[in-house]
């Protein structure tokens, strides 16, 4: 076992990062280092990824903001209250302990943000950290290693060029593989009640920014047939108006224009601007690309909200969904589309940067990794509950009659009054249809009765 990993195991066993003041100091030092090296960081991001300067600036600023939010969660007063809760005769129900060692295998997408966010989350939870960074000629791996080594305690962070075994890390560790993309696609639904221009700009930006590699970039867009033509025009306009990154320009060299080209049931609406926009005549979930890199923005027409819901759920395993519609229509769509996370009338840029969120936690728009995934619950209790006292009294009861009285008393406290269901209110989607039908029927009946009355009057 490498000497660096031996030092990490010893630091984890000693609980060197358990002290909340130490964790705060480490985060402050790391943040100051990132502020001092702002230009070098953004230059390295642009050099390694080919991203445009604004995209590199966004990745850098999101990293700083995430470190700030992690730092704000380290409340010294609350930590002291939890530590001395038992001494004060109170329960410490929310107490958690760090896992020990967090082993990080970085993703290749927005690697700077992804590594720094994972490091900050693991550090905030009180862990030591091991990062698997293979030897590379790229600028970012070298820079990340230099920044972390100069900012954090050398005994709490280590780097390995090859995978470490479980024996190297010890029994108290967890592995975070950022490139283990969750199965599933990302869809968007644009209803006839949506703001077409806003939806088009948001979807083009989400699909083609950052090289089109975000795990939350939309794979397929369902648009209502009544607004399809105007929406496609808005997509083309948005694609052309967005500035292109160096990587996108490099990929397009030698590629002929394919505007309005037909191929395999797909119609290329535009290949100008940021990327390719394709209209699909039929939906084949198996034909959707597994990796987002270089994928076009697929558009498929739907007839109604229910049609969009059925097609979305037909794909299955949706990692995310974006809904552009009026609030009432959006409520209906989000209620029945089965996706891990849904956004209505906007696509947060911070979600597009970084790896997929862990499956076991809800996606947080600010912190991709909640500290709870790097810790284990360790609640402490000192005060018995009322229920515990009641069942203890039952166990101690010797007399049968006393036992019956105790059970009757406890059972009477469990009886509750039946829940009163509220009366239905408001006019929903189906109620509107019923009222419309009744109105048309009433109008026709009224017209018939009026005509009959008028004819009878004339006859008389």
XYZ file of C-alpha atoms in Angstrom:
460
model
C 0.000 0.000 0.000
C 1.296 3.466 -0.920
C 2.549 5.643 1.906
C 0.052 8.372 0.956
C -2.880 5.981 1.366
C -1.492 4.739 4.665
C -1.456 8.325 5.899
C -5.040 8.786 4.693
C -6.213 5.687 6.575
C -4.516 6.860 9.756
C -6.093 10.310 9.444
C -9.537 8.755 8.918
C -9.117 6.509 11.972
C -7.941 9.458 14.070
C -10.981 11.493 13.021
C -8.769 14.357 11.907
C -11.566 15.983 9.898
C -14.284 15.540 12.534
C -13.640 18.967 14.024
C -16.007 21.449 12.393
C -13.553 24.348 12.748
C -10.935 22.362 10.845
C -13.396 21.706 8.034
C -14.358 25.382 7.842
C -10.711 26.432 7.708
C -9.944 23.925 4.944
C -12.849 25.184 2.806
C -11.834 28.808 3.344
C -8.263 28.074 2.286
C -9.441 26.198 -0.797
C -11.792 28.992 -1.815
C -9.065 31.610 -1.438
C -6.738 29.532 -3.603
C -9.384 29.332 -6.322
C -9.870 33.095 -6.177
C -6.138 33.685 -6.534
C -5.888 31.330 -9.544
C -9.050 32.451 -11.361
C -7.391 33.239 -14.694
C -5.269 30.084 -14.751
C -8.308 27.922 -13.985
C -10.456 29.379 -16.751
C -7.595 29.199 -19.273
C -7.070 25.522 -18.434
C -10.795 24.785 -18.833
C -10.845 26.412 -22.275
C -7.630 24.659 -23.344
C -8.731 21.149 -22.350
C -12.409 21.272 -23.313
C -12.638 23.791 -26.139
C -15.442 25.550 -24.287
C -16.040 29.220 -24.950
C -14.799 31.740 -22.387
C -18.317 32.393 -20.962
C -18.821 28.646 -20.460
C -15.500 28.379 -18.604
C -16.457 31.389 -16.467
C -19.794 29.764 -15.591
C -18.089 26.535 -14.518
C -15.611 28.478 -12.384
C -18.279 30.666 -10.729
C -20.559 27.701 -10.011
C -17.633 25.966 -8.307
C -17.000 28.968 -6.076
C -20.690 29.292 -5.243
C -20.956 25.615 -4.297
C -17.953 25.891 -1.973
C -19.618 28.889 -0.349
C -22.855 26.958 0.213
C -21.012 23.998 1.714
C -19.197 26.383 4.037
C -22.489 27.916 5.168
C -23.827 24.512 6.195
C -21.053 24.173 8.789
C -22.830 25.813 11.714
C -20.528 25.785 14.754
C -23.284 26.491 17.318
C -25.531 23.725 15.990
C -22.606 21.283 15.912
C -21.817 22.032 19.568
C -25.469 21.559 20.524
C -25.524 18.148 18.837
C -22.226 17.158 20.440
C -23.325 18.025 23.984
C -27.013 17.124 23.624
C -26.703 13.974 25.739
C -24.799 15.924 28.434
C -27.803 18.294 28.626
C -30.254 15.399 28.815
C -31.535 15.865 25.235
C -31.682 13.556 22.236
C -29.342 14.052 19.276
C -31.614 12.636 16.579
C -29.912 14.321 13.597
C -26.357 13.326 14.497
C -24.284 11.916 11.614
C -20.723 10.625 11.314
C -18.487 10.725 8.217
C -17.937 7.555 6.238
C -14.166 7.850 6.683
C -12.590 7.902 3.208
C -14.301 9.021 0.003
C -12.710 7.602 -3.151
C -13.538 9.798 -6.168
C -13.307 8.639 -9.791
C -13.849 11.888 -11.748
C -15.954 12.322 -14.840
C -14.484 13.687 -18.063
C -17.267 16.286 -18.402
C -16.715 19.665 -16.665
C -14.020 17.908 -14.676
C -12.977 20.979 -12.680
C -16.456 21.620 -11.276
C -17.171 17.911 -10.800
C -14.012 17.164 -8.816
C -14.098 20.304 -6.677
C -17.777 19.862 -5.777
C -17.258 16.232 -4.771
C -14.174 17.154 -2.734
C -16.008 19.990 -0.974
C -19.011 17.790 -0.154
C -16.882 14.967 1.221
C -14.731 17.412 3.199
C -17.795 19.180 4.637
C -19.084 15.830 5.897
C -15.735 15.245 7.675
C -14.078 12.702 5.387
C -10.600 12.157 4.041
C -10.358 12.037 0.259
C -8.601 9.940 -2.384
C -8.898 10.996 -6.050
C -8.082 8.735 -8.985
C -6.356 10.980 -11.531
C -4.421 9.112 -14.238
C -1.242 10.711 -15.522
C -2.182 13.069 -18.321
C -0.736 15.748 -20.533
C -3.852 17.885 -20.149
C -3.748 21.028 -18.072
C -6.756 20.497 -15.792
C -5.694 17.264 -13.984
C -2.309 18.774 -13.167
C -3.859 22.054 -12.048
C -6.518 20.348 -9.892
C -3.873 18.241 -8.179
C -1.739 21.322 -7.519
C -4.623 23.430 -6.172
C -5.912 20.758 -3.790
C -2.472 19.724 -2.566
C -1.553 23.320 -1.735
C -4.886 24.126 -0.035
C -5.812 21.056 2.011
C -4.057 19.118 4.753
C -1.626 16.726 3.073
C -2.683 13.909 5.427
C -6.357 14.168 4.429
C -6.134 14.103 0.621
C -4.229 11.860 -1.776
C -4.040 11.155 -5.506
C -3.546 7.796 -7.213
C -2.885 7.240 -10.947
C -4.402 3.728 -10.960
C -7.463 2.254 -9.191
C -7.003 1.561 -5.496
C -8.260 -1.694 -3.989
C -10.592 -2.045 -1.015
C -7.643 -3.307 1.025
C -5.751 -0.101 0.242
C -8.636 2.071 1.413
C -9.653 0.057 4.465
C -13.123 -0.959 5.660
C -14.473 2.561 6.194
C -14.695 3.995 2.710
C -17.111 4.676 -0.159
C -16.563 5.012 -3.900
C -18.009 7.816 -5.990
C -17.858 7.020 -9.726
C -18.964 10.209 -11.418
C -19.014 8.661 -14.891
C -21.573 6.051 -13.885
C -24.336 7.815 -15.796
C -27.779 6.878 -14.651
C -29.838 5.079 -17.286
C -32.523 7.145 -18.884
C -33.174 10.058 -21.191
C -34.212 13.673 -20.786
C -37.337 14.917 -22.548
C -39.006 18.288 -22.951
C -42.668 19.069 -23.599
C -43.676 22.343 -25.278
C -47.427 22.856 -25.036
C -49.504 25.193 -27.192
C -49.834 27.499 -24.134
C -46.056 27.943 -23.833
C -43.959 30.965 -24.686
C -42.429 29.589 -27.880
C -39.388 31.872 -28.043
C -38.405 31.363 -24.400
C -38.782 27.599 -24.715
C -36.689 27.490 -27.894
C -33.846 29.563 -26.420
C -33.751 27.481 -23.235
C -33.747 24.154 -25.088
C -31.086 25.177 -27.617
C -28.868 26.449 -24.817
C -29.342 23.262 -22.773
C -28.740 20.942 -25.744
C -25.662 22.587 -27.259
C -23.870 24.469 -24.460
C -20.761 22.868 -22.912
C -20.162 20.789 -26.033
C -23.592 19.176 -25.788
C -22.273 16.718 -23.210
C -24.417 17.537 -20.189
C -26.256 14.508 -18.755
C -29.278 16.794 -18.324
C -29.326 18.109 -21.885
C -32.695 17.378 -23.559
C -32.620 14.356 -25.868
C -36.125 14.714 -27.296
C -38.654 17.554 -27.502
C -42.402 16.934 -27.797
C -44.142 19.954 -29.300
C -47.857 20.462 -29.816
C -48.855 20.245 -33.480
C -50.583 23.663 -33.400
C -47.310 25.489 -32.702
C -44.844 23.152 -34.425
C -43.930 25.444 -37.318
C -43.451 28.542 -35.179
C -41.475 26.512 -32.637
C -39.116 25.086 -35.291
C -38.508 28.590 -36.628
C -37.751 29.788 -33.096
C -35.332 26.869 -32.607
C -33.426 27.741 -35.773
C -33.283 31.404 -34.811
C -32.046 30.562 -31.320
C -29.430 28.171 -32.678
C -28.047 30.727 -35.123
C -27.971 33.557 -32.590
C -25.960 31.636 -29.970
C -22.155 32.031 -30.133
C -20.369 28.821 -31.021
C -17.699 27.144 -28.915
C -14.333 26.081 -30.292
C -15.221 22.401 -29.940
C -18.415 22.838 -31.963
C -16.546 24.637 -34.746
C -13.944 21.875 -34.849
C -16.618 19.173 -35.114
C -18.335 20.998 -37.995
C -15.250 21.240 -40.221
C -15.919 19.564 -43.503
C -19.583 18.908 -42.692
C -21.905 20.033 -45.497
C -25.058 21.927 -44.795
C -28.071 19.610 -44.527
C -30.942 22.014 -44.242
C -34.273 20.250 -44.923
C -32.508 16.955 -45.714
C -34.503 13.708 -45.393
C -32.838 10.636 -43.913
C -34.297 7.529 -42.306
C -37.562 9.081 -41.158
C -35.723 12.140 -39.830
C -35.868 15.573 -41.408
C -32.899 17.837 -40.727
C -34.484 21.209 -40.088
C -31.180 23.047 -39.673
C -27.504 22.295 -39.197
C -26.482 25.924 -38.882
C -25.475 27.661 -35.683
C -24.940 25.723 -32.483
C -25.925 22.258 -33.658
C -28.270 20.098 -35.658
C -32.052 20.322 -35.246
C -33.928 17.256 -36.483
C -37.655 16.550 -36.753
C -38.632 12.914 -36.159
C -41.666 11.519 -37.961
C -41.901 8.489 -35.679
C -40.634 7.749 -32.189
C -38.272 4.851 -31.602
C -36.956 4.933 -28.007
C -34.233 2.407 -28.859
C -32.900 4.702 -31.588
C -32.182 7.522 -29.150
C -28.427 7.953 -28.591
C -26.949 6.539 -25.385
C -24.335 9.275 -25.073
C -25.189 12.968 -25.387
C -21.984 14.017 -27.155
C -22.715 15.556 -30.532
C -26.351 14.487 -30.513
C -28.877 16.592 -32.419
C -31.951 18.146 -30.881
C -34.789 15.797 -31.852
C -38.300 17.238 -32.205
C -41.456 15.131 -32.325
C -45.041 16.334 -32.791
C -47.803 15.473 -30.280
C -51.549 16.028 -30.499
C -52.364 16.719 -26.847
C -51.103 16.709 -23.273
C -52.078 13.051 -22.874
C -50.209 12.167 -26.063
C -47.058 13.841 -24.688
C -47.449 11.992 -21.365
C -47.904 8.616 -23.077
C -44.846 9.066 -25.308
C -42.695 10.317 -22.410
C -43.567 7.340 -20.237
C -43.078 5.014 -23.223
C -39.394 5.973 -23.218
C -39.145 5.068 -19.529
C -36.352 5.739 -17.016
C -36.410 9.488 -17.550
C -33.486 11.172 -15.852
C -35.237 14.524 -16.160
C -37.972 16.445 -17.954
C -38.597 20.068 -18.899
C -42.156 21.341 -19.275
C -43.042 24.581 -21.043
C -46.721 25.377 -20.603
C -49.245 27.416 -18.675
C -49.258 26.635 -14.963
C -52.445 24.530 -15.068
C -51.282 22.497 -18.044
C -47.837 22.161 -16.464
C -49.421 20.768 -13.297
C -51.156 18.070 -15.337
C -47.988 17.164 -17.223
C -45.696 17.044 -14.195
C -48.219 14.948 -12.296
C -48.153 12.093 -14.785
C -44.711 12.214 -16.447
C -42.442 9.804 -14.580
C -39.063 11.538 -14.291
C -36.469 11.841 -11.543
C -36.688 15.636 -11.681
C -38.928 18.066 -13.581
C -38.500 21.768 -14.314
C -41.317 24.046 -15.451
C -40.757 26.957 -17.864
C -37.008 27.156 -17.232
C -33.803 25.109 -17.429
C -31.283 25.990 -14.689
C -27.777 26.387 -16.068
C -26.307 25.024 -12.824
C -28.024 21.690 -13.494
C -26.309 21.413 -16.887
C -22.831 21.617 -15.326
C -21.410 18.593 -13.564
C -22.253 14.875 -13.392
C -25.595 13.192 -12.824
C -27.040 13.446 -9.336
C -26.857 10.263 -7.223
C -29.936 8.096 -7.604
C -30.650 7.869 -3.881
C -31.095 11.620 -3.314
C -33.199 14.354 -4.870
C -31.342 16.606 -7.295
C -30.242 19.839 -5.647
C -29.847 22.732 -8.076
C -26.941 24.221 -6.092
C -25.086 21.298 -4.507
C -24.873 18.205 -6.697
C -23.761 16.096 -3.726
C -25.614 16.599 -0.423
C -23.375 15.897 2.555
C -25.760 13.144 3.673
C -24.393 10.789 0.990
C -20.898 11.137 2.511
C -22.050 10.374 6.061
C -23.984 7.774 8.023
C -26.746 8.431 10.579
C -25.697 7.949 14.209
C -28.579 9.237 16.375
C -28.214 9.340 20.164
C -31.230 9.041 22.487
C -31.514 9.653 26.207
C -35.218 10.415 26.817
C -37.723 7.516 26.611
C -40.907 8.082 24.654
C -44.416 7.928 26.093
C -45.118 4.813 24.029
C -42.049 3.118 25.473
C -43.269 3.806 29.015
C -46.750 2.496 28.161
C -45.582 -0.836 26.738
C -43.124 -1.209 29.612
C -46.041 -0.883 32.070
C -47.934 -3.567 30.135
C -44.983 -5.971 30.346
C -44.758 -5.406 34.102
C -48.460 -6.030 34.704
C -49.078 -9.232 36.666
C -52.879 -9.188 37.070
C -55.084 -10.145 34.136
C -57.748 -7.600 35.061
C -55.149 -4.843 35.374
C -53.733 -5.833 31.983
C -57.203 -5.561 30.416
C -57.775 -2.135 31.959
C -54.387 -0.918 30.721
C -55.019 -2.229 27.201
C -58.500 -0.662 27.130
C -57.075 2.688 28.245
C -54.287 2.639 25.665
C -56.639 1.469 22.893
C -59.111 4.249 23.590
C -56.390 6.814 22.965
C -55.732 5.316 19.524
C -59.286 5.769 18.260
C -59.614 8.850 16.059
C -62.597 10.432 14.399
C -63.094 9.557 10.717
C -61.427 11.924 8.299
C -63.867 14.314 6.699
C -63.282 14.498 2.978
C -63.429 18.061 1.649
C -65.998 18.876 -0.970
C -64.667 19.096 -4.504
C -64.032 22.590 -5.713
C -62.877 24.347 -8.832
C -63.306 23.454 -12.448
C -60.690 21.092 -13.798
C -59.908 19.634 -17.209
C -62.672 17.020 -17.199
C -65.216 19.316 -15.548
C -64.695 21.829 -18.354
C -65.533 19.129 -20.915
C -68.669 18.132 -19.033
C -69.838 21.730 -18.686
C -69.124 22.404 -22.366
C -71.165 19.360 -23.381
C -74.047 20.323 -21.104
C -73.966 23.865 -22.485
C -74.153 22.731 -26.092
C -76.949 20.276 -25.249
C -78.883 22.949 -23.346
C -78.544 25.461 -26.197
C -79.847 22.957 -28.749
C -82.763 21.970 -26.478
C -83.613 25.608 -25.800
C -83.559 26.378 -29.539
C -85.844 23.406 -30.241
C -88.333 24.329 -27.528
C -88.365 27.950 -28.690
C -89.013 26.914 -32.280
C -91.791 24.567 -31.194
C -93.373 27.298 -29.097
C -93.206 29.790 -31.933
C -94.773 27.288 -34.408
C -97.539 26.413 -31.900
C -98.335 30.100 -31.365
C -98.636 30.695 -35.088
C -100.871 27.668 -35.501
C -103.158 28.725 -32.676
